[in-house]
Coordinates of N, CA and C and ligand atoms in Angstrom, one line a residue:
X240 N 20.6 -79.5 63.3 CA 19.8 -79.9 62.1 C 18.4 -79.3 62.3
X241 N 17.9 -78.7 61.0 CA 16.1 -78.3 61.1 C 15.8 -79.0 60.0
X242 N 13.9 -79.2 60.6 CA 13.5 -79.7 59.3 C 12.9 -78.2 58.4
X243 N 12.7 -78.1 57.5 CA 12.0 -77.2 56.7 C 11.0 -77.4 56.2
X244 N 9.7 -77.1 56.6 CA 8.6 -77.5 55.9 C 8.2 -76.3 54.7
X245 N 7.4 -76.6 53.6 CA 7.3 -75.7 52.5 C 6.2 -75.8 51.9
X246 N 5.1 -75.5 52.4 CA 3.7 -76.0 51.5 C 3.3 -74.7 50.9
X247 N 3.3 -75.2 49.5 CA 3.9 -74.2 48.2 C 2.8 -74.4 47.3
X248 N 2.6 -73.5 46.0 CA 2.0 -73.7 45.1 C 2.2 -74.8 44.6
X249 N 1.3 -76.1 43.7 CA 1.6 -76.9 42.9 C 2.8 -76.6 41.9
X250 N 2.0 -75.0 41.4 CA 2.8 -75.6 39.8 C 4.3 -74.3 40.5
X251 N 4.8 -74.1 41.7 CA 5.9 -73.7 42.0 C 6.9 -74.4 42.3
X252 N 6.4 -75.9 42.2 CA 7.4 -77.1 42.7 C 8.2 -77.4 42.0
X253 N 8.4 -76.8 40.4 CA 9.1 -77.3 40.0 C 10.4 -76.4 39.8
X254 N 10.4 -75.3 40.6 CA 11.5 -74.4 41.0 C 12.7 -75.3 42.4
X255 N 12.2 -75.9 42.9 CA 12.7 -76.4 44.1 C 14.0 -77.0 44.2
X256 N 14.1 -78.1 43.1 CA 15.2 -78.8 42.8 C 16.6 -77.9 42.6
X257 N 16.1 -77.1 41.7 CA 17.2 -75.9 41.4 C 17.7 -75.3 42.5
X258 N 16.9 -74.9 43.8 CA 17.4 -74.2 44.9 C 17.7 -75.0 45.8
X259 N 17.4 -75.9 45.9 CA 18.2 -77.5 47.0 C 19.8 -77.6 46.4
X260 N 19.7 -77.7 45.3 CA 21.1 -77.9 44.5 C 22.4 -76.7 45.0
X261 N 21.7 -75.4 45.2 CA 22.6 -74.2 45.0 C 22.9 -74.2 46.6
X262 N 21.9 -74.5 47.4 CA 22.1 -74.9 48.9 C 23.0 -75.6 49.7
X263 N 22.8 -76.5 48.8 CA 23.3 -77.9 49.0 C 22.7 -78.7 49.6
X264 N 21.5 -79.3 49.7 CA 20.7 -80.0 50.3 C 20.9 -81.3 50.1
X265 N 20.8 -82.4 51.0 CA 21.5 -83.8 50.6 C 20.2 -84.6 50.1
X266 N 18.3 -83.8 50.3 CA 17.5 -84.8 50.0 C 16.5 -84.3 50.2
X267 N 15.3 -84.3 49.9 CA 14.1 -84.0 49.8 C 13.0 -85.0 49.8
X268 N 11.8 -84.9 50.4 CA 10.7 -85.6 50.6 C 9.5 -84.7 49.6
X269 N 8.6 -84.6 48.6 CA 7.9 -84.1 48.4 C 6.4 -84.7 48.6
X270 N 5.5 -84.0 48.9 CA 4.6 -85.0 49.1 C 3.0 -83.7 48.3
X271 N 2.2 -84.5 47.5 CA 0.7 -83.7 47.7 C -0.2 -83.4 48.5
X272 N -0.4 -82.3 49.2 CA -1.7 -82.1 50.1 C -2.4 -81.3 49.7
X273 N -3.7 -81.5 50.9 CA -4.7 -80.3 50.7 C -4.7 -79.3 52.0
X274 N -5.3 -78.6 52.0 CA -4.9 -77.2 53.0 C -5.5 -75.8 53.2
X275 N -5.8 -75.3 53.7 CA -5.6 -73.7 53.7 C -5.4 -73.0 55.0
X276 N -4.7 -71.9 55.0 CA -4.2 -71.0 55.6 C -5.4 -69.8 55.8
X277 N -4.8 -68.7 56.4 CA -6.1 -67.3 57.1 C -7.3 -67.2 56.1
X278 N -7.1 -67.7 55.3 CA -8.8 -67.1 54.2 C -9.5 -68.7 53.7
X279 N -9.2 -69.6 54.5 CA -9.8 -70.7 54.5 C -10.4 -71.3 53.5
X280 N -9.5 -71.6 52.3 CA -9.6 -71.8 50.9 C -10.2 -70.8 50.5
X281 N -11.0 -69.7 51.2 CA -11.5 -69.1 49.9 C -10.9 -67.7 49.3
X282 N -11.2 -67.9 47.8 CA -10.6 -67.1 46.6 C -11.6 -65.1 46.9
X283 N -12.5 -65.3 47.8 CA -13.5 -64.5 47.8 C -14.0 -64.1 49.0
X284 N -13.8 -63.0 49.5 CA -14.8 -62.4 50.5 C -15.8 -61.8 50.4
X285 N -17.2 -61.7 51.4 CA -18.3 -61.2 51.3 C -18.5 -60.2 52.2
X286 N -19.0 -58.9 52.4 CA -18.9 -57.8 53.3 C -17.5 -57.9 54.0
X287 N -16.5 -58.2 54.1 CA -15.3 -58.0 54.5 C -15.0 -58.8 55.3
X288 N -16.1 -60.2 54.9 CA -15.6 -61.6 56.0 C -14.8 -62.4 55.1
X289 N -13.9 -63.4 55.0 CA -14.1 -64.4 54.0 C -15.2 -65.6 54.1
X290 N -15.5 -65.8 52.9 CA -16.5 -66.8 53.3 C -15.3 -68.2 52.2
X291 N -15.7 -69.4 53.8 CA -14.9 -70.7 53.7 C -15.4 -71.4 52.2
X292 N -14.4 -71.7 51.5 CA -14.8 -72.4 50.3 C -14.3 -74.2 50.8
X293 N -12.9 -74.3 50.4 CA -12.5 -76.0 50.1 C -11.3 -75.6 50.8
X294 N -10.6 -76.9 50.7 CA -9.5 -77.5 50.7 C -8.8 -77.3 49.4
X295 N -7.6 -76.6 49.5 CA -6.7 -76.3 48.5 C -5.5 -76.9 48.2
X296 N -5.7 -77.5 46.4 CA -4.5 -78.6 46.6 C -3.1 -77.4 46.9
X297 N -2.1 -78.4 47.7 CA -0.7 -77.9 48.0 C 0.4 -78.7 47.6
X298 N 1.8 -78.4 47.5 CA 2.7 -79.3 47.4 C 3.8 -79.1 49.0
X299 N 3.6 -80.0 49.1 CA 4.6 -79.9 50.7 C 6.1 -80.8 50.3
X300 N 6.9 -80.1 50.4 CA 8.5 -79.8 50.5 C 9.3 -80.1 51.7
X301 N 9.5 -81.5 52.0 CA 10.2 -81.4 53.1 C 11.7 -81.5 53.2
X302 N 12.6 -80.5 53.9 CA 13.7 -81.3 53.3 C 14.8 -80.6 55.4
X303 N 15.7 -81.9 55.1 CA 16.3 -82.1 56.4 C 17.8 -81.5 56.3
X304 N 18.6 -80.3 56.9 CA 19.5 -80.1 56.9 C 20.1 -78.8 57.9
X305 N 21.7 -78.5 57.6 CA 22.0 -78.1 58.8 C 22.0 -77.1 58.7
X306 N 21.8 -76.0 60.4 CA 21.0 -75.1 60.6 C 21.7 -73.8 60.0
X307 N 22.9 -74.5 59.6 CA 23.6 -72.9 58.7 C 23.0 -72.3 57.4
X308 N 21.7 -73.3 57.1 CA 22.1 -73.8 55.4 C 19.5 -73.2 55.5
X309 N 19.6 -73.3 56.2 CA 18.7 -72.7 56.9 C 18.1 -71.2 56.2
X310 N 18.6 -69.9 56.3 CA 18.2 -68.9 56.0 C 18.3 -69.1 54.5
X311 N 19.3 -69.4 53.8 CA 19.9 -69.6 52.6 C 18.7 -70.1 51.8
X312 N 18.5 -70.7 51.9 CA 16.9 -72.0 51.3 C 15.7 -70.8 51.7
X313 N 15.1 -70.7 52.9 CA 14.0 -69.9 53.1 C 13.8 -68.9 52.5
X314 N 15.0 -68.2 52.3 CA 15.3 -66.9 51.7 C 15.4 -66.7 49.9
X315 N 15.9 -67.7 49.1 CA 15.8 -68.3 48.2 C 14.3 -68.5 47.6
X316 N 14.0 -69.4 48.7 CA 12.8 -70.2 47.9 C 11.5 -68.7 47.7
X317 N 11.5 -67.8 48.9 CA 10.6 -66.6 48.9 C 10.7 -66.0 47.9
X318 N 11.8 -65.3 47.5 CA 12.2 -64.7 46.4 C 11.6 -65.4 45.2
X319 N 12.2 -66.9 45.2 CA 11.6 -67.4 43.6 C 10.3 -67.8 43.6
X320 N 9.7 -67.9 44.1 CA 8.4 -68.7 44.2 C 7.5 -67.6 44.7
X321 N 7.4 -66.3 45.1 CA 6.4 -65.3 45.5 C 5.7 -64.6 44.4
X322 N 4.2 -64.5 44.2 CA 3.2 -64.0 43.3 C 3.0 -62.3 44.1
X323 N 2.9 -62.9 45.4 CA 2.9 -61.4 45.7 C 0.9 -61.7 46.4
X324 N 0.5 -62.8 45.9 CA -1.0 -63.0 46.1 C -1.3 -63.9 47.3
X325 N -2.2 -64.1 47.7 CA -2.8 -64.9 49.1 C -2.7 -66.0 48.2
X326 N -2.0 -67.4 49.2 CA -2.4 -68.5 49.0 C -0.3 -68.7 48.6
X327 N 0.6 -67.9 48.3 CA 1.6 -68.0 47.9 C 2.1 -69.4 48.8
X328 N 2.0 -69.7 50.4 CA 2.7 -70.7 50.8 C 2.9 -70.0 52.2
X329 N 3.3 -71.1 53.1 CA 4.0 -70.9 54.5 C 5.0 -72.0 54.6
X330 N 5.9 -71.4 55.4 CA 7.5 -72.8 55.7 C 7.2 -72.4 57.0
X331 N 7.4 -74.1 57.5 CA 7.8 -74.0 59.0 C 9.3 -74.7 59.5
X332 N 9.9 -74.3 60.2 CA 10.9 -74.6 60.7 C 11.1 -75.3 61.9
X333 N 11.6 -76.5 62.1 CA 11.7 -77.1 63.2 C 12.4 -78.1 63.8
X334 N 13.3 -77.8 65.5 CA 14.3 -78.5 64.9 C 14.0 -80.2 64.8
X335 N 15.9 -81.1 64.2 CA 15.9 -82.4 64.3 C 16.5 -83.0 65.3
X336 N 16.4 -83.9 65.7 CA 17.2 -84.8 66.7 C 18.2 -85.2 66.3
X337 N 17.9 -86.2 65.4 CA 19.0 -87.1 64.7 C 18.4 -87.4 63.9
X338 N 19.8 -88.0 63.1 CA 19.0 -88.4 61.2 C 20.5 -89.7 61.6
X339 N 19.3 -90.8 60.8 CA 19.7 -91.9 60.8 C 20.2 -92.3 59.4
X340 N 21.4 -92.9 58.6 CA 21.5 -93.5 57.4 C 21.3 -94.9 57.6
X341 N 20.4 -95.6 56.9 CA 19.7 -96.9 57.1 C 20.9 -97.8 56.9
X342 N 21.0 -97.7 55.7 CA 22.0 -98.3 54.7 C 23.7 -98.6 56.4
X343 N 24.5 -97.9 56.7 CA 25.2 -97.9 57.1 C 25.2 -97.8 59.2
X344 N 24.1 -97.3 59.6 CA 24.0 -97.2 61.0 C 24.1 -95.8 61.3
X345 N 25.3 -95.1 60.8 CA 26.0 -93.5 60.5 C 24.8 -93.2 61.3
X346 N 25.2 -92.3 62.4 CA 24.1 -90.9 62.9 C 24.6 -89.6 62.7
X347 N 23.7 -88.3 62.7 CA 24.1 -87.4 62.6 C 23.9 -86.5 61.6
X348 N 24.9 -85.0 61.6 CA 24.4 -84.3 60.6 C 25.0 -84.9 59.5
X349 N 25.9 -85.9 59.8 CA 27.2 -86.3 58.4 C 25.7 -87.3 57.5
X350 N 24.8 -87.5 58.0 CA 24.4 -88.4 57.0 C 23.5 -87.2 56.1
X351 N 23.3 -86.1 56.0 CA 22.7 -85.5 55.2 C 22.9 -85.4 53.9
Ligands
LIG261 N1 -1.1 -72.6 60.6 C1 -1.0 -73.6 59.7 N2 -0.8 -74.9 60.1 C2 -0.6 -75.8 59.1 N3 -0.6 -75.6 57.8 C3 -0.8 -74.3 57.4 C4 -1.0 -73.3 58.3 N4 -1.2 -72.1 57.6 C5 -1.1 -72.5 56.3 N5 -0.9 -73.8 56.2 C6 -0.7 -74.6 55.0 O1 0.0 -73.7 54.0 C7 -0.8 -73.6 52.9 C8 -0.6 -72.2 52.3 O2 -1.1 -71.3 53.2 P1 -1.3 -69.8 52.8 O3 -0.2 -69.4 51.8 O4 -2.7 -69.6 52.3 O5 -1.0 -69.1 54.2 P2 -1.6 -67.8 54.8 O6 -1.2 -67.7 56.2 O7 -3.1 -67.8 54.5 O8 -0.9 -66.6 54.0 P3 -1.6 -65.7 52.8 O9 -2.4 -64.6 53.5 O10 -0.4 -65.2 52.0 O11 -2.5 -66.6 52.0 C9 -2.2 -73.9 53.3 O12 -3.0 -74.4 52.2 C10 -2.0 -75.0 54.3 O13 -1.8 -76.3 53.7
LIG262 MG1 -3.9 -67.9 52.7

Protein backbone atom coordinates (compact mmCIF):
# COMPACT_ATOMS: atom_id res chain seq x y z
CA UNK A 1 0.00 0.00 0.00
CA UNK A 2 1.26 3.96 -0.69
CA UNK A 3 -0.09 6.87 0.49
CA UNK A 4 -0.23 9.63 -2.33
CA UNK A 5 -0.02 12.96 -1.44
CA UNK A 6 -1.30 15.83 -4.04
CA UNK A 7 -1.03 19.42 -3.22
CA UNK A 8 -2.71 20.87 -6.26
CA UNK A 9 -4.33 23.88 -7.44
CA UNK A 10 -7.53 24.93 -5.54
CA UNK A 11 -9.67 25.33 -8.39
CA UNK A 12 -8.00 21.75 -9.95
CA UNK A 13 -9.69 19.79 -7.23
CA UNK A 14 -12.56 19.42 -8.72
CA UNK A 15 -10.98 17.14 -11.48
CA UNK A 16 -9.97 14.48 -8.77
CA UNK A 17 -13.12 12.68 -8.06
CA UNK A 18 -13.37 11.67 -11.68
CA UNK A 19 -9.77 10.09 -11.65
CA UNK A 20 -10.14 8.18 -8.15
CA UNK A 21 -13.28 6.67 -9.80
CA UNK A 22 -11.39 5.40 -13.17
CA UNK A 23 -8.55 4.12 -10.63
CA UNK A 24 -10.48 2.73 -8.49
CA UNK A 25 -9.64 4.29 -5.37
CA UNK A 26 -11.72 3.16 -2.25
CA UNK A 27 -11.38 6.94 -0.46
CA UNK A 28 -9.98 10.15 -0.27
CA UNK A 29 -9.04 12.68 2.51
CA UNK A 30 -9.11 16.28 1.07
CA UNK A 31 -7.92 18.89 3.17
CA UNK A 32 -7.04 23.07 2.61
CA UNK A 33 -3.56 24.38 3.00
CA UNK A 34 -1.13 26.91 2.53
CA UNK A 35 2.37 26.34 1.08
CA UNK A 36 4.93 27.00 -1.41
CA UNK A 37 7.41 25.12 -3.26
CA UNK A 38 11.14 26.55 -5.19
CA UNK A 39 9.89 30.24 -5.80
CA UNK A 40 8.63 30.67 -2.39
CA UNK A 41 5.11 31.94 -3.08
CA UNK A 42 6.34 34.29 -5.20
CA UNK A 43 4.52 35.15 -8.64
CA UNK A 44 7.80 37.45 -9.50
CA UNK A 45 11.36 37.63 -9.67
CA UNK A 46 13.79 40.45 -9.30
CA UNK A 47 17.31 40.46 -11.19
CA UNK A 48 17.01 36.68 -11.56
CA UNK A 49 16.42 36.04 -7.76
CA UNK A 50 12.90 35.28 -6.64
CA UNK A 51 11.83 37.59 -4.23
CA UNK A 52 9.62 35.58 -1.22
CA UNK A 53 6.02 36.82 -1.33
CA UNK A 54 3.22 34.52 0.99
CA UNK A 55 1.92 31.42 1.61
CA UNK A 56 -0.09 30.00 -1.13
CA UNK A 57 -3.51 28.67 -0.71
CA UNK A 58 -3.29 24.71 -1.81
CA UNK A 59 -5.66 21.80 -1.91
CA UNK A 60 -3.99 18.61 -0.45
CA UNK A 61 -5.38 15.17 -1.82
CA UNK A 62 -4.71 12.36 0.19
CA UNK A 63 -5.66 9.17 -0.86
CA UNK A 64 -4.50 5.40 0.41
CA UNK A 65 -4.16 2.53 -2.05
CA UNK A 66 -2.42 -0.31 -3.62
CA UNK A 67 0.88 0.00 -5.11
CA UNK A 68 -0.33 -1.30 -8.54
CA UNK A 69 -2.82 1.41 -8.77
CA UNK A 70 0.06 3.92 -8.04
CA UNK A 71 1.44 5.06 -11.55
CA UNK A 72 -2.17 5.02 -12.92
CA UNK A 73 -3.45 7.96 -10.53
CA UNK A 74 0.03 10.02 -10.71
CA UNK A 75 0.02 9.71 -14.28
CA UNK A 76 -3.61 10.70 -14.75
CA UNK A 77 -3.81 13.29 -12.40
CA UNK A 78 -0.40 15.18 -14.29
CA UNK A 79 -1.91 15.02 -17.52
CA UNK A 80 -5.36 16.52 -16.27
CA UNK A 81 -4.52 18.96 -13.94
CA UNK A 82 -1.03 20.55 -15.63
CA UNK A 83 -1.06 24.46 -16.82
CA UNK A 84 2.28 23.91 -17.91
CA UNK A 85 3.11 27.13 -15.17
CA UNK A 86 5.05 27.19 -11.74
CA UNK A 87 2.91 26.59 -8.88
CA UNK A 88 1.07 23.54 -10.94
CA UNK A 89 1.55 21.09 -7.73
CA UNK A 90 3.91 18.27 -6.30
CA UNK A 91 2.68 14.44 -5.20
CA UNK A 92 4.54 12.66 -2.77
CA UNK A 93 4.55 9.07 -2.53
CA UNK A 94 4.95 7.08 0.46
CA UNK A 95 4.72 3.82 1.71
CA UNK A 96 1.70 2.32 4.30
CA UNK A 97 1.86 -0.01 6.96
CA UNK A 98 -1.50 -1.05 7.52
CA UNK A 99 -4.96 0.39 7.05
CA UNK A 100 -7.36 -0.39 9.67
CA UNK A 101 -11.38 -0.60 8.97
CA UNK A 102 -12.84 0.78 12.30
CA UNK A 103 -16.18 -0.34 11.71
CA UNK A 104 -15.15 -4.25 11.53
CA UNK A 105 -11.29 -4.76 12.94
CA UNK A 106 -10.46 -6.00 9.01
CA UNK A 107 -6.62 -5.10 8.48
CA UNK A 108 -4.95 -4.67 5.33
CA UNK A 109 -5.06 -3.87 1.78
CA UNK A 110 -8.73 -5.54 1.61
CA UNK A 111 -9.99 -2.62 3.61
CA UNK A 112 -9.33 0.00 0.86
N1 LIG B 1 9.51 20.06 -0.59
C1 LIG B 1 8.23 20.24 -0.25
N2 LIG B 1 7.79 19.79 0.94
C2 LIG B 1 6.50 19.95 1.29
N3 LIG B 1 5.58 20.55 0.53
C3 LIG B 1 5.98 21.02 -0.65
C4 LIG B 1 7.32 20.89 -1.12
N4 LIG B 1 7.40 21.44 -2.34
C5 LIG B 1 6.18 21.88 -2.62
N5 LIG B 1 5.32 21.65 -1.62
C6 LIG B 1 3.90 21.96 -1.57
O1 LIG B 1 3.39 21.85 -2.88
C7 LIG B 1 2.78 23.06 -3.30
C8 LIG B 1 2.98 23.25 -4.76
O2 LIG B 1 4.36 23.34 -5.03
P1 LIG B 1 4.86 23.85 -6.44
O3 LIG B 1 3.96 23.34 -7.51
O4 LIG B 1 5.09 25.31 -6.40
O5 LIG B 1 6.25 23.04 -6.50
P2 LIG B 1 7.62 23.49 -7.15
O6 LIG B 1 8.62 22.47 -6.76
O7 LIG B 1 7.91 24.91 -6.79
O8 LIG B 1 7.36 23.31 -8.71
P3 LIG B 1 7.15 24.50 -9.80
O9 LIG B 1 8.53 24.94 -10.16
O10 LIG B 1 6.42 23.84 -10.91
O11 LIG B 1 6.34 25.57 -9.12
C9 LIG B 1 3.42 24.11 -2.41
O12 LIG B 1 2.57 25.25 -2.26
C10 LIG B 1 3.62 23.37 -1.10
O13 LIG B 1 2.40 23.37 -0.37
MG1 LIG C 1 6.62 26.40 -7.27
Amino acid sequence: MKKVEMIIRPDKAEYIKGILDEVGAGGVTVTSVMGYGVQKGSLDTYRGSVVPNNLLHKVKIEVVLADDKVDALVDKVCETIKTGAVGDGKIFVSPVENAIRVRTGEKGESVL
